[in-house]
mmCIF file of C-alpha atoms in Angstrom:
data_model
loop_
_atom_site.group_PDB
_atom_site.id
_atom_site.type_symbol
_atom_site.label_atom_id
_atom_site.label_comp_id
_atom_site.label_asym_id
_atom_site.label_seq_id
_atom_site.Cartn_x
_atom_site.Cartn_y
_atom_site.Cartn_z
ATOM 1 C CA MET A 3 -14.693 -13.240 22.275
ATOM 2 C CA GLN A 4 -15.304 -10.611 19.666
ATOM 3 C CA ARG A 5 -11.417 -10.468 19.058
ATOM 4 C CA HIS A 6 -11.188 -13.713 17.908
ATOM 5 C CA GLU A 7 -14.099 -12.995 15.859
ATOM 6 C CA HIS A 8 -12.391 -10.091 13.856
ATOM 7 C CA LEU A 9 -9.158 -11.182 13.915
ATOM 8 C CA LEU A 10 -10.958 -14.156 11.728
ATOM 9 C CA THR A 11 -13.010 -12.060 10.161
ATOM 10 C CA GLU A 12 -10.294 -10.073 8.431
ATOM 11 C CA LEU A 13 -8.287 -13.528 8.254
ATOM 12 C CA ARG A 14 -10.269 -14.654 5.839
ATOM 13 C CA ARG A 15 -10.704 -11.410 3.960
ATOM 14 C CA SER A 16 -6.800 -10.911 3.224
ATOM 15 C CA GLY A 17 -5.333 -14.396 4.256
ATOM 16 C CA ALA A 18 -3.156 -13.017 6.787
ATOM 17 C CA VAL A 19 -2.968 -10.246 9.702
ATOM 18 C CA ARG A 20 -0.017 -8.331 11.182
ATOM 19 C CA VAL A 21 0.012 -7.853 15.259
ATOM 20 C CA SER A 22 0.825 -4.182 15.194
ATOM 21 C CA ASP A 23 -2.399 -3.722 12.565
ATOM 22 C CA LEU A 24 -4.924 -5.539 15.407
ATOM 23 C CA ALA A 25 -3.805 -3.835 18.232
ATOM 24 C CA ARG A 26 -4.169 -0.450 16.431
ATOM 25 C CA ASP A 27 -7.636 -1.579 15.342
ATOM 26 C CA LEU A 28 -8.600 -2.763 18.323
ATOM 27 C CA GLY A 29 -7.265 -0.376 20.986
ATOM 28 C CA VAL A 30 -5.305 -3.943 23.088
ATOM 29 C CA SER A 31 -1.413 -4.305 23.286
ATOM 30 C CA GLU A 32 -0.252 -6.121 21.026
ATOM 31 C CA LEU A 33 0.838 -8.830 23.478
ATOM 32 C CA THR A 34 -2.723 -9.412 23.666
ATOM 33 C CA ILE A 35 -2.694 -10.250 20.090
ATOM 34 C CA ARG A 36 -0.359 -12.480 20.523
ATOM 35 C CA ARG A 37 -2.346 -14.431 23.040
ATOM 36 C CA ASP A 38 -5.516 -14.290 20.967
ATOM 37 C CA ILE A 39 -3.604 -16.007 18.304
ATOM 38 C CA ALA A 40 -2.024 -18.506 19.968
ATOM 39 C CA ALA A 41 -5.329 -19.281 20.946
ATOM 40 C CA LEU A 42 -6.843 -19.329 18.101
ATOM 41 C CA ALA A 43 -3.794 -21.444 16.658
ATOM 42 C CA ALA A 44 -4.406 -24.112 19.258
ATOM 43 C CA ARG A 45 -7.192 -24.588 18.133
ATOM 44 C CA ASN A 46 -5.608 -24.754 13.836
ATOM 45 C CA LEU A 47 -8.202 -22.235 13.271
ATOM 46 C CA VAL A 48 -5.280 -19.671 12.456
ATOM 47 C CA HIS A 49 -1.256 -20.573 11.172
ATOM 48 C CA ARG A 50 1.114 -17.912 14.312
ATOM 49 C CA VAL A 51 4.154 -16.479 11.631
ATOM 50 C CA HIS A 52 7.013 -13.735 12.784
ATOM 51 C CA GLY A 53 3.977 -10.647 13.208
ATOM 52 C CA GLY A 54 1.133 -12.658 12.725
ATOM 53 C CA ALA A 55 -1.122 -14.856 11.379
ATOM 54 C CA THR A 56 -2.195 -16.723 7.975
ATOM 55 C CA LEU A 57 -4.691 -19.030 7.479
ATOM 56 C CA PRO A 58 -3.695 -22.395 8.274
ATOM 57 C CA ALA A 59 -3.159 -23.929 5.172
ATOM 58 C CA ALA A 60 -6.384 -26.883 5.410
ATOM 59 C CA THR A 61 -8.783 -23.083 4.927
ATOM 60 C CA ARG A 62 -6.144 -21.670 2.277
ATOM 61 C CA PRO A 63 -7.351 -21.365 -1.093
ATOM 62 C CA LEU A 64 -6.212 -23.601 -3.092
ATOM 63 C CA PRO A 65 -5.990 -24.088 -7.277
ATOM 64 C CA PRO A 66 -7.894 -26.754 -9.150
ATOM 65 C CA ARG A 67 -6.295 -29.661 -8.894
ATOM 66 C CA ALA A 68 -6.608 -30.362 -12.444
ATOM 67 C CA THR A 69 -4.434 -26.891 -13.492
ATOM 68 C CA ARG A 70 -2.270 -26.804 -9.503
ATOM 69 C CA PRO A 71 1.425 -26.254 -10.773
ATOM 70 C CA ALA A 72 4.672 -27.552 -10.064
ATOM 71 C CA THR A 73 6.200 -25.532 -7.032
ATOM 72 C CA PHE A 74 7.060 -21.972 -8.352
ATOM 73 C CA THR A 75 9.977 -19.630 -7.256
ATOM 74 C CA ILE A 76 8.823 -15.374 -7.939
ATOM 75 C CA GLY A 77 11.089 -13.267 -7.426
ATOM 76 C CA MET A 78 10.850 -10.424 -5.767
ATOM 77 C CA VAL A 79 12.618 -7.393 -5.734
ATOM 78 C CA VAL A 80 11.531 -3.955 -3.482
ATOM 79 C CA PRO A 81 13.219 -0.139 -2.870
ATOM 80 C CA SER A 82 13.385 -1.018 0.890
ATOM 81 C CA LEU A 83 12.417 -3.196 3.539
ATOM 82 C CA ASP A 84 11.359 -1.153 5.762
ATOM 83 C CA PHE A 85 8.375 1.140 6.106
ATOM 84 C CA TYR A 86 5.930 1.118 3.015
ATOM 85 C CA TRP A 87 7.070 -2.551 2.482
ATOM 86 C CA PRO A 88 6.567 -5.123 4.992
ATOM 87 C CA PRO A 89 2.616 -5.505 4.089
ATOM 88 C CA ILE A 90 2.997 -5.803 1.018
ATOM 89 C CA VAL A 91 5.322 -8.632 0.792
ATOM 90 C CA ALA A 92 3.948 -10.097 3.828
ATOM 91 C CA GLY A 93 0.971 -10.487 1.715
ATOM 92 C CA ALA A 94 2.691 -11.738 -1.209
ATOM 93 C CA ARG A 95 4.203 -14.218 1.311
ATOM 94 C CA ALA A 96 0.946 -15.178 2.487
ATOM 95 C CA ALA A 97 -0.360 -15.749 -0.764
ATOM 96 C CA GLY A 98 2.436 -17.586 -2.063
ATOM 97 C CA ALA A 99 2.450 -20.017 1.049
ATOM 98 C CA ALA A 100 -1.569 -20.591 -0.052
ATOM 99 C CA LEU A 101 -0.490 -21.358 -3.346
ATOM 100 C CA GLY A 102 2.703 -23.284 -2.788
ATOM 101 C CA VAL A 103 4.571 -20.944 -4.620
ATOM 102 C CA ASN A 104 7.687 -20.007 -3.346
ATOM 103 C CA VAL A 105 8.979 -15.869 -2.911
ATOM 104 C CA GLN A 106 12.599 -14.928 -3.086
ATOM 105 C CA LEU A 107 13.268 -11.377 -1.355
ATOM 106 C CA ARG A 108 15.505 -9.744 -2.497
ATOM 107 C CA GLY A 109 15.758 -5.238 -1.641
ATOM 108 C CA SER A 110 17.636 -3.016 -3.596
ATOM 109 C CA SER A 111 16.890 0.865 -3.205
ATOM 110 C CA TYR A 112 15.344 3.624 -5.630
ATOM 111 C CA ASP A 113 18.515 3.755 -7.672
ATOM 112 C CA PRO A 114 18.322 2.242 -11.231
ATOM 113 C CA GLU A 115 21.262 0.922 -11.609
ATOM 114 C CA GLU A 116 20.720 -0.891 -8.428
ATOM 115 C CA ASP A 117 17.188 -2.089 -9.538
ATOM 116 C CA ARG A 118 19.185 -3.831 -12.496
ATOM 117 C CA ARG A 119 22.060 -5.530 -10.581
ATOM 118 C CA GLN A 120 19.132 -7.181 -8.453
ATOM 119 C CA ILE A 121 17.290 -7.812 -10.844
ATOM 120 C CA ALA A 122 20.269 -9.813 -12.654
ATOM 121 C CA ARG A 123 21.144 -11.547 -10.229
ATOM 122 C CA LEU A 124 17.842 -13.241 -9.841
ATOM 123 C CA VAL A 125 17.060 -13.806 -13.316
ATOM 124 C CA ASP A 126 21.057 -14.869 -14.038
ATOM 125 C CA ALA A 127 21.097 -17.385 -11.096
ATOM 126 C CA GLY A 128 18.296 -19.286 -13.109
ATOM 127 C CA GLN A 129 15.985 -19.871 -10.409
ATOM 128 C CA VAL A 130 13.343 -17.600 -11.016
ATOM 129 C CA GLN A 131 9.920 -18.474 -13.363
ATOM 130 C CA GLY A 132 8.877 -14.537 -12.162
ATOM 131 C CA LEU A 133 9.743 -11.406 -11.230
ATOM 132 C CA LEU A 134 7.577 -9.179 -9.299
ATOM 133 C CA LEU A 135 9.394 -5.420 -9.346
ATOM 134 C CA ALA A 136 8.778 -2.263 -7.489
ATOM 135 C CA PRO A 137 12.215 -0.229 -10.010
ATOM 136 C CA CYS A 138 12.789 3.427 -9.870
ATOM 137 C CA LEU A 139 10.671 4.479 -13.038
ATOM 138 C CA ASP A 140 11.438 8.478 -12.526
ATOM 139 C CA GLY A 141 12.981 10.947 -14.970
ATOM 140 C CA GLU A 142 13.747 10.206 -17.732
ATOM 141 C CA ASP A 143 15.356 6.894 -16.748
ATOM 142 C CA ALA A 144 12.250 5.047 -16.800
ATOM 143 C CA ASP A 145 11.206 4.418 -20.526
ATOM 144 C CA ARG A 146 14.242 3.064 -20.357
ATOM 145 C CA MET A 147 13.887 0.686 -17.733
ATOM 146 C CA ILE A 148 10.596 -0.119 -18.709
ATOM 147 C CA GLY A 149 12.453 -1.086 -22.578
ATOM 148 C CA TRP A 150 14.890 -3.318 -19.752
ATOM 149 C CA ILE A 151 12.339 -4.865 -17.926
ATOM 150 C CA THR A 152 9.820 -6.526 -21.249
ATOM 151 C CA ARG A 153 13.466 -7.990 -23.146
ATOM 152 C CA LEU A 154 13.556 -10.538 -19.133
ATOM 153 C CA PRO A 155 13.863 -13.824 -19.906
ATOM 154 C CA VAL A 156 10.129 -14.367 -17.158
ATOM 155 C CA PRO A 157 6.723 -12.712 -16.829
ATOM 156 C CA THR A 158 7.099 -9.853 -14.560
ATOM 157 C CA ILE A 159 4.303 -7.655 -12.512
ATOM 158 C CA LEU A 160 5.174 -4.248 -11.216
ATOM 159 C CA VAL A 161 4.373 -3.545 -7.891
ATOM 160 C CA GLU A 162 3.566 0.022 -6.738
ATOM 161 C CA ARG A 163 4.890 1.166 -10.462
ATOM 162 C CA GLN A 164 3.063 1.301 -13.692
ATOM 163 C CA PRO A 165 4.496 1.591 -16.813
ATOM 164 C CA ARG A 166 3.852 6.134 -17.488
ATOM 165 C CA ARG A 167 2.527 4.735 -21.425
ATOM 166 C CA TRP A 168 2.077 2.239 -24.296
ATOM 167 C CA THR A 169 4.748 1.066 -25.936
ATOM 168 C CA ALA A 170 5.817 -1.372 -29.370
ATOM 169 C CA ALA A 171 7.448 -3.790 -26.999
ATOM 170 C CA PRO A 172 6.922 -7.497 -27.758
ATOM 171 C CA ARG A 173 5.449 -8.049 -24.218
ATOM 172 C CA GLN A 174 3.368 -5.374 -22.031
ATOM 173 C CA VAL A 175 4.099 -4.925 -18.572
ATOM 174 C CA GLU A 176 1.815 -5.897 -15.988
ATOM 175 C CA TRP A 177 1.353 -3.592 -12.987
ATOM 176 C CA VAL A 178 -1.053 -4.076 -9.749
ATOM 177 C CA ARG A 179 -0.866 -0.923 -7.585
ATOM 178 C CA SER A 180 -3.086 0.818 -5.100
ATOM 179 C CA ASP A 181 -5.374 3.508 -6.421
ATOM 180 C CA HIS A 182 -3.666 6.596 -4.825
ATOM 181 C CA SER A 183 -5.953 9.074 -6.190
ATOM 182 C CA LEU A 184 -8.823 7.301 -5.733
ATOM 183 C CA GLY A 185 -7.562 7.189 -1.519
ATOM 184 C CA LEU A 186 -7.277 11.349 -1.955
ATOM 185 C CA GLU A 187 -10.140 11.830 -2.890
ATOM 186 C CA ILE A 188 -11.514 9.402 -0.392
ATOM 187 C CA ALA A 189 -9.686 12.484 1.770
ATOM 188 C CA VAL A 190 -10.887 15.682 0.279
ATOM 189 C CA ASN A 191 -14.560 14.314 0.828
ATOM 190 C CA HIS A 192 -14.315 13.015 4.632
ATOM 191 C CA LEU A 193 -12.879 16.747 5.283
ATOM 192 C CA TYR A 194 -16.222 18.076 2.604
ATOM 193 C CA ASP A 195 -18.463 16.113 4.430
ATOM 194 C CA GLN A 196 -17.064 17.429 7.218
ATOM 195 C CA GLY A 197 -17.739 20.814 6.039
ATOM 196 C CA HIS A 198 -14.383 22.390 4.915
ATOM 197 C CA ARG A 199 -13.835 24.619 2.151
ATOM 198 C CA ARG A 200 -10.365 26.038 2.584
ATOM 199 C CA ILE A 201 -8.211 22.239 2.155
ATOM 200 C CA GLY A 202 -4.419 22.387 1.835
ATOM 201 C CA LEU A 203 -2.162 19.345 0.271
ATOM 202 C CA VAL A 204 1.223 18.764 1.627
ATOM 203 C CA LEU A 205 3.042 15.869 -0.791
ATOM 204 C CA SER A 206 6.514 14.847 0.474
ATOM 205 C CA GLY A 207 9.229 14.698 -2.563
ATOM 206 C CA GLY A 208 10.476 12.915 -4.734
ATOM 207 C CA SER A 209 7.599 9.910 -3.727
ATOM 208 C CA PRO A 210 6.489 8.439 -6.860
ATOM 209 C CA THR A 211 3.220 8.344 -5.150
ATOM 210 C CA SER A 212 2.987 12.692 -5.295
ATOM 211 C CA ALA A 213 1.724 12.244 -9.147
ATOM 212 C CA TYR A 214 -1.087 10.237 -8.439
ATOM 213 C CA LEU A 215 -2.111 11.964 -5.488
ATOM 214 C CA LEU A 216 -1.878 14.889 -7.329
ATOM 215 C CA ARG A 217 -4.147 13.463 -9.559
ATOM 216 C CA GLY A 218 -6.793 12.901 -7.167
ATOM 217 C CA TRP A 219 -6.365 15.914 -5.122
ATOM 218 C CA HIS A 220 -7.615 18.066 -8.919
ATOM 219 C CA ARG A 221 -10.606 15.598 -9.372
ATOM 220 C CA ALA A 222 -12.155 15.881 -5.965
ATOM 221 C CA CYS A 223 -11.418 19.885 -5.567
ATOM 222 C CA ALA A 224 -13.341 19.853 -9.237
ATOM 223 C CA ASP A 225 -15.864 18.024 -8.466
ATOM 224 C CA LEU A 226 -16.651 19.319 -5.039
ATOM 225 C CA GLY A 227 -16.179 22.822 -6.660
ATOM 226 C CA ILE A 228 -13.315 23.795 -3.941
ATOM 227 C CA PRO A 229 -10.206 25.883 -4.469
ATOM 228 C CA ASP A 230 -7.447 23.006 -5.443
ATOM 229 C CA ASP A 231 -4.020 26.158 -6.035
ATOM 230 C CA ALA A 232 -3.041 25.201 -1.685
ATOM 231 C CA VAL A 233 -0.568 22.117 -2.301
ATOM 232 C CA ASN A 234 2.647 22.684 -0.271
ATOM 233 C CA PRO A 235 1.581 25.496 1.418
ATOM 234 C CA ARG A 236 4.089 27.159 3.799
ATOM 235 C CA HIS A 237 2.038 29.063 6.821
ATOM 236 C CA THR A 238 -1.377 27.446 6.652
ATOM 237 C CA VAL A 239 -3.587 29.949 8.700
ATOM 238 C CA GLY A 240 -2.345 32.484 6.747
ATOM 239 C CA LEU A 241 -3.694 30.870 3.727
ATOM 240 C CA GLY A 242 -6.896 30.401 5.718
ATOM 241 C CA LEU A 243 -6.479 26.604 5.309
ATOM 242 C CA THR A 244 -8.532 24.678 8.037
ATOM 243 C CA ALA A 245 -7.640 21.346 6.183
ATOM 244 C CA LEU A 246 -4.396 19.398 5.656
ATOM 245 C CA ILE A 247 -3.798 16.703 3.847
ATOM 246 C CA VAL A 248 -0.778 15.488 4.639
ATOM 247 C CA HIS A 249 1.858 12.487 2.956
ATOM 248 C CA SER A 250 3.273 10.601 4.666
ATOM 249 C CA ASP A 251 3.124 10.309 8.530
ATOM 250 C CA PRO A 252 5.797 11.645 9.667
ATOM 251 C CA GLN A 253 5.224 14.712 7.552
ATOM 252 C CA ALA A 254 1.824 14.805 8.480
ATOM 253 C CA ILE A 255 2.965 13.594 12.724
ATOM 254 C CA ALA A 256 5.172 16.631 12.560
ATOM 255 C CA VAL A 257 2.585 19.621 11.501
ATOM 256 C CA ALA A 258 0.378 18.252 14.413
ATOM 257 C CA GLN A 259 3.871 18.863 16.864
ATOM 258 C CA ALA A 260 4.143 22.544 14.698
ATOM 259 C CA CYS A 261 0.640 23.223 15.237
ATOM 260 C CA ALA A 262 0.751 22.481 18.646
ATOM 261 C CA GLU A 263 3.707 24.233 19.476
ATOM 262 C CA GLN A 264 1.800 27.300 17.660
ATOM 263 C CA GLY A 265 -1.396 27.179 19.395
ATOM 264 C CA ILE A 266 -3.021 26.074 16.852
ATOM 265 C CA ARG A 267 -5.733 23.227 18.137
ATOM 266 C CA VAL A 268 -6.220 19.905 15.723
ATOM 267 C CA PRO A 269 -9.054 19.682 14.926
ATOM 268 C CA ASP A 270 -10.721 22.648 16.048
ATOM 269 C CA ASP A 271 -8.718 25.253 14.365
ATOM 270 C CA LEU A 272 -6.954 22.672 11.973
ATOM 271 C CA ALA A 273 -7.930 19.557 10.962
ATOM 272 C CA ILE A 274 -5.760 16.494 9.676
ATOM 273 C CA VAL A 275 -5.823 13.748 7.536
ATOM 274 C CA SER A 276 -2.307 11.776 6.901
ATOM 275 C CA TYR A 277 -2.093 9.266 3.520
ATOM 276 C CA ASP A 278 -0.233 5.552 4.242
ATOM 277 C CA ASP A 279 -1.514 5.483 8.297
ATOM 278 C CA GLU A 280 1.877 3.860 9.093
ATOM 279 C CA VAL A 281 2.133 5.185 12.719
ATOM 280 C CA ALA A 282 -0.478 7.937 12.262
ATOM 281 C CA HIS A 283 -2.419 6.310 15.179
ATOM 282 C CA LEU A 284 0.669 7.375 17.520
ATOM 283 C CA ALA A 285 0.041 11.249 16.952
ATOM 284 C CA SER A 286 -1.248 13.453 19.252
ATOM 285 C CA PRO A 287 -4.237 13.930 18.782
ATOM 286 C CA PRO A 288 -4.627 10.307 16.502
ATOM 287 C CA LEU A 289 -3.883 11.127 13.389
ATOM 288 C CA THR A 290 -7.170 10.219 10.839
ATOM 289 C CA ALA A 291 -5.528 8.464 7.630
ATOM 290 C CA ILE A 292 -5.984 6.674 4.474
ATOM 291 C CA ARG A 293 -4.704 3.706 4.580
ATOM 292 C CA PRO A 294 -3.678 1.598 0.939
ATOM 293 C CA SER A 295 -4.407 -1.543 0.621
ATOM 294 C CA LYS A 296 -0.403 -3.142 1.105
ATOM 295 C CA ASN A 297 -1.319 -6.350 1.640
ATOM 296 C CA HIS A 298 -3.613 -7.048 -0.530
ATOM 297 C CA VAL A 299 -1.560 -5.826 -3.216
ATOM 298 C CA GLY A 300 0.987 -8.278 -2.252
ATOM 299 C CA ARG A 301 -1.564 -11.200 -2.342
ATOM 300 C CA THR A 302 -2.787 -9.730 -5.457
ATOM 301 C CA ALA A 303 0.936 -9.464 -7.100
ATOM 302 C CA VAL A 304 1.341 -13.287 -6.481
ATOM 303 C CA GLU A 305 -1.811 -14.556 -7.242
ATOM 304 C CA LEU A 306 -1.685 -12.013 -11.214
ATOM 305 C CA MET A 307 1.800 -13.613 -11.731
ATOM 306 C CA VAL A 308 1.234 -17.759 -10.554
ATOM 307 C CA SER A 309 -2.250 -16.901 -13.383
ATOM 308 C CA ARG A 310 0.053 -16.075 -15.840
ATOM 309 C CA LEU A 311 2.534 -18.899 -15.214
ATOM 310 C CA ILE A 312 0.060 -21.196 -15.449
ATOM 311 C CA ASP A 313 -2.172 -19.632 -18.473
ATOM 312 C CA GLY A 314 0.585 -17.775 -20.496
ATOM 313 C CA ASP A 315 0.114 -16.005 -23.016
ATOM 314 C CA ARG A 316 -4.239 -16.880 -22.839
ATOM 315 C CA ARG A 317 -4.667 -14.392 -20.457
ATOM 316 C CA PRO A 318 -5.045 -10.668 -21.559
ATOM 317 C CA VAL A 319 -2.232 -8.580 -19.722
ATOM 318 C CA GLN A 320 -3.768 -6.576 -16.429
ATOM 319 C CA GLY A 321 -2.856 -3.307 -14.877
ATOM 320 C CA VAL A 322 -5.026 -3.453 -11.351
ATOM 321 C CA LEU A 323 -5.488 -0.987 -9.354
ATOM 322 C CA VAL A 324 -6.494 -2.172 -5.394
ATOM 323 C CA ALA A 325 -8.572 0.505 -3.133
ATOM 324 C CA PRO A 326 -7.142 2.017 -0.236
ATOM 325 C CA GLU A 327 -9.473 2.474 2.826
ATOM 326 C CA LEU A 328 -9.901 5.588 4.465
ATOM 327 C CA VAL A 329 -9.393 5.427 9.094
ATOM 328 C CA VAL A 330 -10.986 7.826 11.003
ATOM 329 C CA ARG A 331 -9.453 9.058 14.282
ATOM 330 C CA GLN A 332 -9.959 12.164 16.184
ATOM 331 C CA SER A 333 -7.886 15.130 13.470
ATOM 332 C CA SER A 334 -9.934 15.361 11.569
ATOM 333 C CA LEU A 335 -14.116 15.638 13.351
ATOM 334 C CA ALA A 336 -15.901 18.289 13.460
ATOM 335 C CA ARG A 337 -17.194 19.432 16.665
ATOM 336 C CA ARG A 338 -20.150 18.261 16.442
ATOM 337 C CA VAL A 339 -19.234 14.580 15.441
ATOM 338 C CA ARG A 340 -16.696 14.386 18.361
ATOM 339 C CA ALA A 341 -19.371 15.248 20.920
#
């Protein structure tokens, strides 16, 4: 069956799949996907987990026996347990299951002091050999937070975060994050290919992603020779814009609803591309979106940590960028393409 082949292909690519993602991609109900997973699990081709599936133990990649570690426990602190972060946590847990590693999760908030409390609890308990962290790195406290992290007694890897600059700390902080700048460039080039030359960008205030998106925006506009002055535009029609890139999905859906109320047709009068692709498919019309590979970010972070724990200082410090992907839907397609 074609759905089964698609499901298995995605599993081999990422190691774990979510029911909601497969249902959205294939245009079927979540109940249908659950039945598909159950049928494949009965043949021992997948392993059922809450909300999705992973590869069965027999097919999961493991390090060579000579270097396979005793079971590690890795602490993971994320600022939220909803919206953006569950796929990252799922990816980390899938990689942990494949490598025989326990992932101990703690939820924090977008507050440096709460981050420190949650991290300290994991370290003080003495049960973790490494930490995956997504701390608040805004404002003047960012460098102090990085300095504090470098003094922790166990290796640390930042997830969806990156130090702003090199420091003279005895141990540099490693990181894995989505390449949001590249994602924004992909969005601009997609709209350019659809014939748009006046494109606007709407950013989420206070989001750590915004700085990366703005960097990609200026780079893409410069490369294509189009104006880059329409950032957070208030009146798109008055500015003559024909397309918008909006971060994130809820804001993009709100823009699409406001357009409908004002008689602005999407995409005929205004094309919209959302950034995140959590709920963009629920809009009317469904929104084209840039989808960060969150599951892969979580998987890569665990794999990088296991490599660090096995090799120690013999392995050089690494920073890893994971490319997002473009998911094309109705909201950005030119009339000639949609026909």
